[in-house]
C-alpha cells in the first residue's frame, strides 16, 4: 500500500482499526458507514478519557465483522484506506492500534468463529476439534505468528511510512473462556446460563489467536497489548463476567453476545491510556 510520497502533515493523535471486539457493535443501531460503534467500546472510552472524543485527533474506523483479509467487508486494508482518507496518518500521529483476526478464515477450513451459531451454540454437533474438518470453525492449527505477521505486514508498513513517529500496537482479545477448559457458557435472557460442553476447538482457536498476535508483534517490531491478561478472571463463565450475554435489554444496545461489556472495555481503555500516555 505504501507509495513514494512524503508524510502528510498533522494526522490524528490516535488511530484505531478493528472488528466487533473493538467497536463493541450493538445488535441494534445504525451508522452511515454501516459500522455501529457502542459508546462503551474501549476506543470510545479511551477517546473520552483522553479528551479527544469527537475531534479529528481520534479516528476510529473499527467495524462489526472486520477482518484482516477475509471476505469483502471492512478488511484491514479497507479500514486503513478509510482512515487515510480522513487524514488520520501523519507526523503528529502517536498511536495506531489494530485489533483483528478472530473473524478470519485460517487454514483449509472455510469456517469462521463468528457468527457462532454453527459451532459454539450448536448443542447437537458441539464445537470440538472436529469442527475444523467440518468447516464450522477456522483451523486453529494454521494460526501462527508468522502467518499473522504476513497477513498484516503491508498495512503495518503503510502506517509506518505515513505515520513515522507513531507507536503501532496489535491489540489482543479479552478472556472469553478460560484457556484449556473444555466447556463454554453464555447467559441468555429467560433461560439462564447455557453451557456448551464440547467447546475445546473454539477455545483452542481463541488461545492460538492470542499467541499468534504476540508472536507477530515481535516479528514485526510492533507492540502487543495483552487484553487477555487485563481481563483475566472475568470470562463468560466467571462470577463477574466482562463478556456480554443476552441477559437483559441493555445487551441489545451495548455489545453482541460473547463480546466485551462496558466493564471489560473500561479496563482496556484505562490500560491503553496509561501505556501510551494519552
PDB file of C-alpha atoms in Angstrom:
ATOM      1  CA  UNK A   1       0.000   0.000   0.000  1.00  0.00           C
ATOM      2  CA  UNK A   2       2.895   2.385   0.610  1.00  0.00           C
ATOM      3  CA  UNK A   3       3.543   4.973  -2.079  1.00  0.00           C
ATOM      4  CA  UNK A   4       6.551   7.211  -2.666  1.00  0.00           C
ATOM      5  CA  UNK A   5       5.096  10.416  -1.275  1.00  0.00           C
ATOM      6  CA  UNK A   6       6.072  12.498   1.736  1.00  0.00           C
ATOM      7  CA  UNK A   7       4.341  12.074   5.075  1.00  0.00           C
ATOM      8  CA  UNK A   8       1.238  14.257   5.260  1.00  0.00           C
ATOM      9  CA  UNK A   9       1.375  16.964   7.913  1.00  0.00           C
ATOM     10  CA  UNK A  10      -0.668  16.586  11.060  1.00  0.00           C
ATOM     11  CA  UNK A  11      -2.702  13.453  11.423  1.00  0.00           C
ATOM     12  CA  UNK A  12      -4.793  12.155  14.290  1.00  0.00           C
ATOM     13  CA  UNK A  13      -3.134  11.532  17.628  1.00  0.00           C
ATOM     14  CA  UNK A  14      -4.740   8.084  17.946  1.00  0.00           C
ATOM     15  CA  UNK A  15      -5.999   5.796  15.181  1.00  0.00           C
ATOM     16  CA  UNK A  16      -7.956   2.582  15.791  1.00  0.00           C
ATOM     17  CA  UNK A  17      -8.639  -0.231  13.305  1.00  0.00           C
ATOM     18  CA  UNK A  18     -10.566  -3.302  14.371  1.00  0.00           C
ATOM     19  CA  UNK A  19     -13.553  -5.613  14.427  1.00  0.00           C
ATOM     20  CA  UNK A  20     -16.625  -6.012  16.640  1.00  0.00           C
ATOM     21  CA  UNK A  21     -14.461  -6.601  19.732  1.00  0.00           C
ATOM     22  CA  UNK A  22     -13.182  -3.095  19.100  1.00  0.00           C
ATOM     23  CA  UNK A  23     -16.460  -1.457  18.130  1.00  0.00           C
ATOM     24  CA  UNK A  24     -18.447  -3.460  20.707  1.00  0.00           C
ATOM     25  CA  UNK A  25     -21.045  -3.444  17.961  1.00  0.00           C
ATOM     26  CA  UNK A  26     -24.569  -3.271  19.348  1.00  0.00           C
ATOM     27  CA  UNK A  27     -27.179  -5.618  18.000  1.00  0.00           C
ATOM     28  CA  UNK A  28     -29.455  -2.643  17.365  1.00  0.00           C
ATOM     29  CA  UNK A  29     -28.066   0.542  15.880  1.00  0.00           C
ATOM     30  CA  UNK A  30     -27.325   2.482  12.715  1.00  0.00           C
ATOM     31  CA  UNK A  31     -24.362   4.282  11.220  1.00  0.00           C
ATOM     32  CA  UNK A  32     -23.881   5.915   7.844  1.00  0.00           C
ATOM     33  CA  UNK A  33     -20.980   3.606   7.016  1.00  0.00           C
ATOM     34  CA  UNK A  34     -22.757   0.518   8.365  1.00  0.00           C
ATOM     35  CA  UNK A  35     -20.290   0.319  11.249  1.00  0.00           C
ATOM     36  CA  UNK A  36     -22.067   0.938  14.538  1.00  0.00           C
ATOM     37  CA  UNK A  37     -19.788   1.634  17.500  1.00  0.00           C
ATOM     38  CA  UNK A  38     -21.032   1.465  21.058  1.00  0.00           C
ATOM     39  CA  UNK A  39     -20.432   4.436  23.391  1.00  0.00           C
ATOM     40  CA  UNK A  40     -18.990   1.871  25.821  1.00  0.00           C
ATOM     41  CA  UNK A  41     -16.417   0.448  23.375  1.00  0.00           C
ATOM     42  CA  UNK A  42     -12.850   0.694  24.592  1.00  0.00           C
ATOM     43  CA  UNK A  43     -11.911   3.185  21.825  1.00  0.00           C
ATOM     44  CA  UNK A  44     -14.817   5.466  22.733  1.00  0.00           C
ATOM     45  CA  UNK A  45     -13.990   5.228  26.436  1.00  0.00           C
ATOM     46  CA  UNK A  46     -10.353   5.938  25.598  1.00  0.00           C
ATOM     47  CA  UNK A  47     -11.314   8.925  23.444  1.00  0.00           C
ATOM     48  CA  UNK A  48     -13.376  10.435  26.254  1.00  0.00           C
ATOM     49  CA  UNK A  49     -10.684   9.805  28.860  1.00  0.00           C
ATOM     50  CA  UNK A  50      -8.015  11.405  26.667  1.00  0.00           C
ATOM     51  CA  UNK A  51     -10.375  14.283  25.795  1.00  0.00           C
ATOM     52  CA  UNK A  52     -10.134  13.529  22.090  1.00  0.00           C
ATOM     53  CA  UNK A  53     -13.740  12.396  21.668  1.00  0.00           C
ATOM     54  CA  UNK A  54     -15.495  13.785  18.595  1.00  0.00           C
ATOM     55  CA  UNK A  55     -12.357  15.584  17.440  1.00  0.00           C
ATOM     56  CA  UNK A  56     -10.054  14.939  14.456  1.00  0.00           C
ATOM     57  CA  UNK A  57      -7.371  13.874  16.931  1.00  0.00           C
ATOM     58  CA  UNK A  58      -9.078  10.496  17.427  1.00  0.00           C
ATOM     59  CA  UNK A  59     -10.049   8.351  14.420  1.00  0.00           C
ATOM     60  CA  UNK A  60     -11.809   5.027  14.968  1.00  0.00           C
ATOM     61  CA  UNK A  61     -12.700   3.069  11.824  1.00  0.00           C
ATOM     62  CA  UNK A  62     -13.385  -0.261  13.541  1.00  0.00           C
ATOM     63  CA  UNK A  63     -16.361  -2.199  12.211  1.00  0.00           C
ATOM     64  CA  UNK A  64     -18.505  -5.173  13.123  1.00  0.00           C
ATOM     65  CA  UNK A  65     -17.320  -8.101  11.000  1.00  0.00           C
ATOM     66  CA  UNK A  66     -13.940  -6.520  10.328  1.00  0.00           C
ATOM     67  CA  UNK A  67     -11.233  -8.923   9.173  1.00  0.00           C
ATOM     68  CA  UNK A  68      -7.580  -8.903   8.273  1.00  0.00           C
ATOM     69  CA  UNK A  69      -8.215 -10.029   4.711  1.00  0.00           C
ATOM     70  CA  UNK A  70     -11.203 -12.404   4.655  1.00  0.00           C
ATOM     71  CA  UNK A  71     -14.327 -11.550   2.658  1.00  0.00           C
ATOM     72  CA  UNK A  72     -15.354  -8.301   1.030  1.00  0.00           C
ATOM     73  CA  UNK A  73     -16.288  -6.177   4.048  1.00  0.00           C
ATOM     74  CA  UNK A  74     -14.195  -3.756   6.078  1.00  0.00           C
ATOM     75  CA  UNK A  75     -10.866  -5.569   5.878  1.00  0.00           C
ATOM     76  CA  UNK A  76      -7.699  -4.148   7.403  1.00  0.00           C
ATOM     77  CA  UNK A  77      -6.693  -2.633   4.059  1.00  0.00           C
ATOM     78  CA  UNK A  78     -10.119  -1.055   3.623  1.00  0.00           C
ATOM     79  CA  UNK A  79     -10.003   0.403   7.122  1.00  0.00           C
ATOM     80  CA  UNK A  80      -6.505   1.781   6.605  1.00  0.00           C
ATOM     81  CA  UNK A  81      -7.657   3.469   3.392  1.00  0.00           C
ATOM     82  CA  UNK A  82     -10.713   4.836   5.154  1.00  0.00           C
ATOM     83  CA  UNK A  83      -8.584   6.282   7.950  1.00  0.00           C
ATOM     84  CA  UNK A  84      -6.133   7.700   5.431  1.00  0.00           C
ATOM     85  CA  UNK A  85      -8.996   9.432   3.620  1.00  0.00           C
ATOM     86  CA  UNK A  86      -9.751  11.153   6.930  1.00  0.00           C
ATOM     87  CA  UNK A  87      -6.135  12.372   7.118  1.00  0.00           C
ATOM     88  CA  UNK A  88      -5.594  10.136  10.148  1.00  0.00           C
ATOM     89  CA  UNK A  89      -1.938   9.331   9.454  1.00  0.00           C
ATOM     90  CA  UNK A  90       0.740  11.980   9.715  1.00  0.00           C
ATOM     91  CA  UNK A  91       3.717  13.321  11.607  1.00  0.00           C
ATOM     92  CA  UNK A  92       1.578  14.040  14.692  1.00  0.00           C
ATOM     93  CA  UNK A  93       0.133  10.528  14.928  1.00  0.00           C
ATOM     94  CA  UNK A  94       1.308   8.997  18.194  1.00  0.00           C
ATOM     95  CA  UNK A  95      -0.531   5.668  18.430  1.00  0.00           C
ATOM     96  CA  UNK A  96      -2.058   3.243  15.903  1.00  0.00           C
ATOM     97  CA  UNK A  97      -3.980   0.312  17.393  1.00  0.00           C
ATOM     98  CA  UNK A  98      -5.025  -2.802  15.423  1.00  0.00           C
ATOM     99  CA  UNK A  99      -7.393  -5.462  16.811  1.00  0.00           C
ATOM    100  CA  UNK A 100      -8.258  -8.104  14.205  1.00  0.00           C
ATOM    101  CA  UNK A 101      -8.021 -11.775  13.339  1.00  0.00           C
ATOM    102  CA  UNK A 102     -10.884 -13.609  15.041  1.00  0.00           C
ATOM    103  CA  UNK A 103     -13.254 -13.235  12.079  1.00  0.00           C
ATOM    104  CA  UNK A 104     -10.787 -14.504   9.512  1.00  0.00           C
ATOM    105  CA  UNK A 105     -10.565 -17.853   7.761  1.00  0.00           C
ATOM    106  CA  UNK A 106      -7.436 -19.768   8.771  1.00  0.00           C
ATOM    107  CA  UNK A 107      -6.055 -22.852   7.061  1.00  0.00           C
ATOM    108  CA  UNK A 108      -8.022 -25.128   4.758  1.00  0.00           C
ATOM    109  CA  UNK A 109     -11.259 -24.801   6.708  1.00  0.00           C
ATOM    110  CA  UNK A 110     -13.778 -22.288   5.362  1.00  0.00           C
ATOM    111  CA  UNK A 111     -15.393 -21.952   8.792  1.00  0.00           C
ATOM    112  CA  UNK A 112     -15.332 -18.755  10.830  1.00  0.00           C
ATOM    113  CA  UNK A 113     -15.699 -18.166  14.557  1.00  0.00           C
ATOM    114  CA  UNK A 114     -18.490 -15.592  14.195  1.00  0.00           C
ATOM    115  CA  UNK A 115     -21.397 -15.845  13.941  1.00  0.00           C
ATOM    116  CA  UNK A 116     -21.073 -18.680  16.435  1.00  0.00           C
ATOM    117  CA  UNK A 117     -24.458 -20.370  15.939  1.00  0.00           C
ATOM    118  CA  UNK A 118     -22.982 -23.030  13.660  1.00  0.00           C
ATOM    119  CA  UNK A 119     -20.398 -24.123  16.198  1.00  0.00           C
ATOM    120  CA  UNK A 120     -20.314 -22.668  19.687  1.00  0.00           C
ATOM    121  CA  UNK A 121     -24.113 -22.587  20.038  1.00  0.00           C
ATOM    122  CA  UNK A 122     -24.691 -25.856  18.183  1.00  0.00           C
ATOM    123  CA  UNK A 123     -25.841 -28.063  21.046  1.00  0.00           C
ATOM    124  CA  UNK A 124     -26.036 -31.142  18.808  1.00  0.00           C
ATOM    125  CA  UNK A 125     -22.680 -31.121  17.000  1.00  0.00           C
ATOM    126  CA  UNK A 126     -20.751 -29.118  19.558  1.00  0.00           C
ATOM    127  CA  UNK A 127     -17.627 -27.094  18.835  1.00  0.00           C
ATOM    128  CA  UNK A 128     -14.819 -29.566  19.400  1.00  0.00           C
ATOM    129  CA  UNK A 129     -11.669 -30.161  17.394  1.00  0.00           C
ATOM    130  CA  UNK A 130     -13.663 -31.988  14.708  1.00  0.00           C
ATOM    131  CA  UNK A 131     -15.482 -28.749  13.840  1.00  0.00           C
ATOM    132  CA  UNK A 132     -12.449 -27.703  11.792  1.00  0.00           C
ATOM    133  CA  UNK A 133     -12.747 -30.640   9.416  1.00  0.00           C
ATOM    134  CA  UNK A 134     -16.479 -29.956   9.216  1.00  0.00           C
ATOM    135  CA  UNK A 135     -15.767 -26.353   8.139  1.00  0.00           C
ATOM    136  CA  UNK A 136     -17.632 -24.939  11.136  1.00  0.00           C
ATOM    137  CA  UNK A 137     -14.556 -23.370  12.730  1.00  0.00           C
ATOM    138  CA  UNK A 138     -11.228 -21.978  11.480  1.00  0.00           C
ATOM    139  CA  UNK A 139      -8.286 -24.350  11.605  1.00  0.00           C
ATOM    140  CA  UNK A 140      -6.623 -23.385  14.887  1.00  0.00           C
ATOM    141  CA  UNK A 141      -3.505 -25.320  13.812  1.00  0.00           C
ATOM    142  CA  UNK A 142      -2.969 -22.850  10.963  1.00  0.00           C
ATOM    143  CA  UNK A 143      -2.956 -19.826  13.264  1.00  0.00           C
ATOM    144  CA  UNK A 144       0.718 -18.912  13.688  1.00  0.00           C
ATOM    145  CA  UNK A 145       2.689 -15.818  14.499  1.00  0.00           C
ATOM    146  CA  UNK A 146       4.441 -15.908  11.141  1.00  0.00           C
ATOM    147  CA  UNK A 147       1.145 -16.324   9.307  1.00  0.00           C
ATOM    148  CA  UNK A 148      -0.478 -13.485  11.231  1.00  0.00           C
ATOM    149  CA  UNK A 149       2.511 -11.219  10.600  1.00  0.00           C
ATOM    150  CA  UNK A 150       2.411 -11.943   6.870  1.00  0.00           C
ATOM    151  CA  UNK A 151      -1.266 -11.009   6.686  1.00  0.00           C
ATOM    152  CA  UNK A 152      -0.910  -7.629   8.433  1.00  0.00           C
ATOM    153  CA  UNK A 153       2.596  -6.702   7.245  1.00  0.00           C
ATOM    154  CA  UNK A 154       1.578  -4.459   4.323  1.00  0.00           C
ATOM    155  CA  UNK A 155      -0.738  -2.329   6.433  1.00  0.00           C
ATOM    156  CA  UNK A 156       1.845  -2.033   9.212  1.00  0.00           C
ATOM    157  CA  UNK A 157       4.363  -0.872   6.594  1.00  0.00           C
ATOM    158  CA  UNK A 158       1.832   1.621   5.241  1.00  0.00           C
ATOM    159  CA  UNK A 159       1.218   3.023   8.727  1.00  0.00           C
ATOM    160  CA  UNK A 160       4.919   3.261   9.488  1.00  0.00           C
ATOM    161  CA  UNK A 161       5.563   5.126   6.262  1.00  0.00           C
ATOM    162  CA  UNK A 162       2.777   7.667   6.646  1.00  0.00           C
ATOM    163  CA  UNK A 163       2.945   7.998  10.441  1.00  0.00           C
ATOM    164  CA  UNK A 164       6.637   7.500  11.074  1.00  0.00           C
ATOM    165  CA  UNK A 165       6.505   8.802  14.650  1.00  0.00           C
ATOM    166  CA  UNK A 166       3.642   6.572  15.759  1.00  0.00           C
ATOM    167  CA  UNK A 167       3.809   3.598  18.091  1.00  0.00           C
ATOM    168  CA  UNK A 168       1.999   0.712  16.421  1.00  0.00           C
ATOM    169  CA  UNK A 169       0.383  -1.995  18.549  1.00  0.00           C
ATOM    170  CA  UNK A 170      -1.543  -5.194  17.938  1.00  0.00           C
ATOM    171  CA  UNK A 171      -4.388  -5.371  20.445  1.00  0.00           C
ATOM    172  CA  UNK A 172      -5.220  -8.828  21.775  1.00  0.00           C
ATOM    173  CA  UNK A 173      -8.624 -10.182  22.721  1.00  0.00           C
ATOM    174  CA  UNK A 174     -10.208 -10.465  26.170  1.00  0.00           C
ATOM    175  CA  UNK A 175     -10.582 -13.620  28.180  1.00  0.00           C
ATOM    176  CA  UNK A 176     -13.775 -15.020  26.705  1.00  0.00           C
ATOM    177  CA  UNK A 177     -13.365 -18.526  28.094  1.00  0.00           C
ATOM    178  CA  UNK A 178     -10.636 -19.795  30.379  1.00  0.00           C
ATOM    179  CA  UNK A 179      -7.730 -21.261  28.442  1.00  0.00           C
ATOM    180  CA  UNK A 180      -7.584 -25.039  28.474  1.00  0.00           C
ATOM    181  CA  UNK A 181     -11.145 -25.696  29.593  1.00  0.00           C
ATOM    182  CA  UNK A 182     -13.498 -27.830  27.516  1.00  0.00           C
ATOM    183  CA  UNK A 183     -16.849 -26.190  28.246  1.00  0.00           C
ATOM    184  CA  UNK A 184     -18.124 -22.740  27.290  1.00  0.00           C
ATOM    185  CA  UNK A 185     -21.121 -20.852  28.586  1.00  0.00           C
ATOM    186  CA  UNK A 186     -23.231 -17.774  27.932  1.00  0.00           C
ATOM    187  CA  UNK A 187     -26.113 -16.136  29.790  1.00  0.00           C
ATOM    188  CA  UNK A 188     -29.366 -15.972  27.830  1.00  0.00           C
ATOM    189  CA  UNK A 189     -32.402 -13.942  28.799  1.00  0.00           C
ATOM    190  CA  UNK A 190     -35.241 -16.055  30.168  1.00  0.00           C
ATOM    191  CA  UNK A 191     -33.126 -19.191  30.111  1.00  0.00           C
ATOM    192  CA  UNK A 192     -30.139 -18.539  32.307  1.00  0.00           C
ATOM    193  CA  UNK A 193     -26.639 -19.831  31.803  1.00  0.00           C
ATOM    194  CA  UNK A 194     -26.315 -22.098  28.772  1.00  0.00           C
ATOM    195  CA  UNK A 195     -23.334 -24.454  28.691  1.00  0.00           C
ATOM    196  CA  UNK A 196     -21.691 -25.903  25.592  1.00  0.00           C
ATOM    197  CA  UNK A 197     -19.865 -28.965  26.965  1.00  0.00           C
ATOM    198  CA  UNK A 198     -17.832 -29.503  23.779  1.00  0.00           C
ATOM    199  CA  UNK A 199     -16.085 -26.219  23.076  1.00  0.00           C
ATOM    200  CA  UNK A 200     -12.454 -27.296  23.155  1.00  0.00           C
ATOM    201  CA  UNK A 201     -11.944 -26.493  19.460  1.00  0.00           C
ATOM    202  CA  UNK A 202     -13.300 -22.970  19.852  1.00  0.00           C
ATOM    203  CA  UNK A 203     -11.245 -22.308  22.968  1.00  0.00           C
ATOM    204  CA  UNK A 204      -8.093 -23.649  21.297  1.00  0.00           C
ATOM    205  CA  UNK A 205      -8.726 -21.216  18.445  1.00  0.00           C
ATOM    206  CA  UNK A 206      -9.007 -18.275  20.842  1.00  0.00           C
ATOM    207  CA  UNK A 207      -5.751 -19.351  22.500  1.00  0.00           C
ATOM    208  CA  UNK A 208      -3.938 -19.616  19.161  1.00  0.00           C
ATOM    209  CA  UNK A 209      -5.050 -16.146  18.062  1.00  0.00           C
ATOM    210  CA  UNK A 210      -3.693 -14.692  21.291  1.00  0.00           C
ATOM    211  CA  UNK A 211      -0.328 -16.399  20.857  1.00  0.00           C
ATOM    212  CA  UNK A 212      -0.133 -15.545  17.160  1.00  0.00           C
ATOM    213  CA  UNK A 213      -0.712 -11.850  17.829  1.00  0.00           C
ATOM    214  CA  UNK A 214       2.025 -11.804  20.458  1.00  0.00           C
ATOM    215  CA  UNK A 215       4.491 -13.572  18.164  1.00  0.00           C
ATOM    216  CA  UNK A 216       3.530 -11.434  15.151  1.00  0.00           C
ATOM    217  CA  UNK A 217       4.113  -8.250  17.126  1.00  0.00           C
ATOM    218  CA  UNK A 218       7.639  -9.417  17.929  1.00  0.00           C
ATOM    219  CA  UNK A 219       8.296 -10.381  14.302  1.00  0.00           C
ATOM    220  CA  UNK A 220       7.058  -7.024  13.023  1.00  0.00           C
ATOM    221  CA  UNK A 221       8.760  -4.976  15.712  1.00  0.00           C
ATOM    222  CA  UNK A 222       5.499  -3.501  16.996  1.00  0.00           C
ATOM    223  CA  UNK A 223       3.903  -3.613  20.434  1.00  0.00           C
ATOM    224  CA  UNK A 224       1.391  -6.103  21.792  1.00  0.00           C
ATOM    225  CA  UNK A 225      -1.383  -5.242  24.232  1.00  0.00           C
ATOM    226  CA  UNK A 226      -2.290  -8.347  26.235  1.00  0.00           C
ATOM    227  CA  UNK A 227      -6.031  -7.787  26.702  1.00  0.00           C
ATOM    228  CA  UNK A 228      -6.446 -11.367  27.930  1.00  0.00           C
ATOM    229  CA  UNK A 229      -4.213 -10.542  30.905  1.00  0.00           C
ATOM    230  CA  UNK A 230      -6.074  -7.288  31.545  1.00  0.00           C
ATOM    231  CA  UNK A 231      -9.414  -9.125  31.686  1.00  0.00           C
ATOM    232  CA  UNK A 232      -8.205 -12.324  33.385  1.00  0.00           C
ATOM    233  CA  UNK A 233     -10.749 -13.854  35.743  1.00  0.00           C
ATOM    234  CA  UNK A 234     -13.683 -12.150  34.043  1.00  0.00           C
ATOM    235  CA  UNK A 235     -14.536 -14.539  31.229  1.00  0.00           C
ATOM    236  CA  UNK A 236     -18.037 -15.554  30.218  1.00  0.00           C
ATOM    237  CA  UNK A 237     -18.185 -18.389  32.768  1.00  0.00           C
ATOM    238  CA  UNK A 238     -16.882 -16.358  35.704  1.00  0.00           C
ATOM    239  CA  UNK A 239     -18.839 -14.980  38.645  1.00  0.00           C
ATOM    240  CA  UNK A 240     -18.213 -11.436  37.391  1.00  0.00           C
ATOM    241  CA  UNK A 241     -18.095 -11.667  33.589  1.00  0.00           C
ATOM    242  CA  UNK A 242     -16.787  -8.819  31.480  1.00  0.00           C
ATOM    243  CA  UNK A 243     -18.238 -10.606  28.456  1.00  0.00           C
ATOM    244  CA  UNK A 244     -21.768  -9.893  27.232  1.00  0.00           C
ATOM    245  CA  UNK A 245     -24.526 -12.453  27.055  1.00  0.00           C
ATOM    246  CA  UNK A 246     -28.140 -11.838  26.199  1.00  0.00           C
ATOM    247  CA  UNK A 247     -29.106 -11.375  29.801  1.00  0.00           C
ATOM    248  CA  UNK A 248     -31.002  -8.100  29.640  1.00  0.00           C
ATOM    249  CA  UNK A 249     -32.377  -5.382  27.420  1.00  0.00           C
ATOM    250  CA  UNK A 250     -29.174  -3.355  27.653  1.00  0.00           C
ATOM    251  CA  UNK A 251     -27.160  -6.069  25.962  1.00  0.00           C
ATOM    252  CA  UNK A 252     -29.091  -5.459  22.748  1.00  0.00           C
ATOM    253  CA  UNK A 253     -27.630  -1.977  22.637  1.00  0.00           C
ATOM    254  CA  UNK A 254     -24.312  -2.489  24.391  1.00  0.00           C
ATOM    255  CA  UNK A 255     -22.411  -5.318  22.797  1.00  0.00           C
ATOM    256  CA  UNK A 256     -23.149  -8.537  20.974  1.00  0.00           C
ATOM    257  CA  UNK A 257     -23.035 -11.879  22.795  1.00  0.00           C
ATOM    258  CA  UNK A 258     -19.564 -13.247  23.575  1.00  0.00           C
ATOM    259  CA  UNK A 259     -18.140  -9.735  23.203  1.00  0.00           C
ATOM    260  CA  UNK A 260     -16.778  -7.395  25.884  1.00  0.00           C
ATOM    261  CA  UNK A 261     -19.164  -5.400  28.038  1.00  0.00           C
ATOM    262  CA  UNK A 262     -18.682  -1.875  29.393  1.00  0.00           C
ATOM    263  CA  UNK A 263     -16.632  -3.015  32.400  1.00  0.00           C
ATOM    264  CA  UNK A 264     -14.209  -5.026  30.320  1.00  0.00           C
ATOM    265  CA  UNK A 265     -13.825  -2.198  27.838  1.00  0.00           C
ATOM    266  CA  UNK A 266     -13.186   0.298  30.635  1.00  0.00           C
ATOM    267  CA  UNK A 267     -10.300  -1.825  31.896  1.00  0.00           C
ATOM    268  CA  UNK A 268      -8.772  -1.994  28.413  1.00  0.00           C
ATOM    269  CA  UNK A 269      -9.203   1.735  27.803  1.00  0.00           C
ATOM    270  CA  UNK A 270      -7.525   2.561  31.124  1.00  0.00           C
ATOM    271  CA  UNK A 271      -4.531   0.332  30.366  1.00  0.00           C
ATOM    272  CA  UNK A 272      -4.106   1.731  26.858  1.00  0.00           C
ATOM    273  CA  UNK A 273      -4.320   5.310  28.126  1.00  0.00           C
ATOM    274  CA  UNK A 274      -1.696   4.644  30.782  1.00  0.00           C
ATOM    275  CA  UNK A 275       0.636   2.743  28.472  1.00  0.00           C
ATOM    276  CA  UNK A 276       0.712   5.376  25.762  1.00  0.00           C
ATOM    277  CA  UNK A 277       0.290   8.455  27.952  1.00  0.00           C
ATOM    278  CA  UNK A 278      -2.832   9.621  26.151  1.00  0.00           C
TER     279      UNK A 278
END
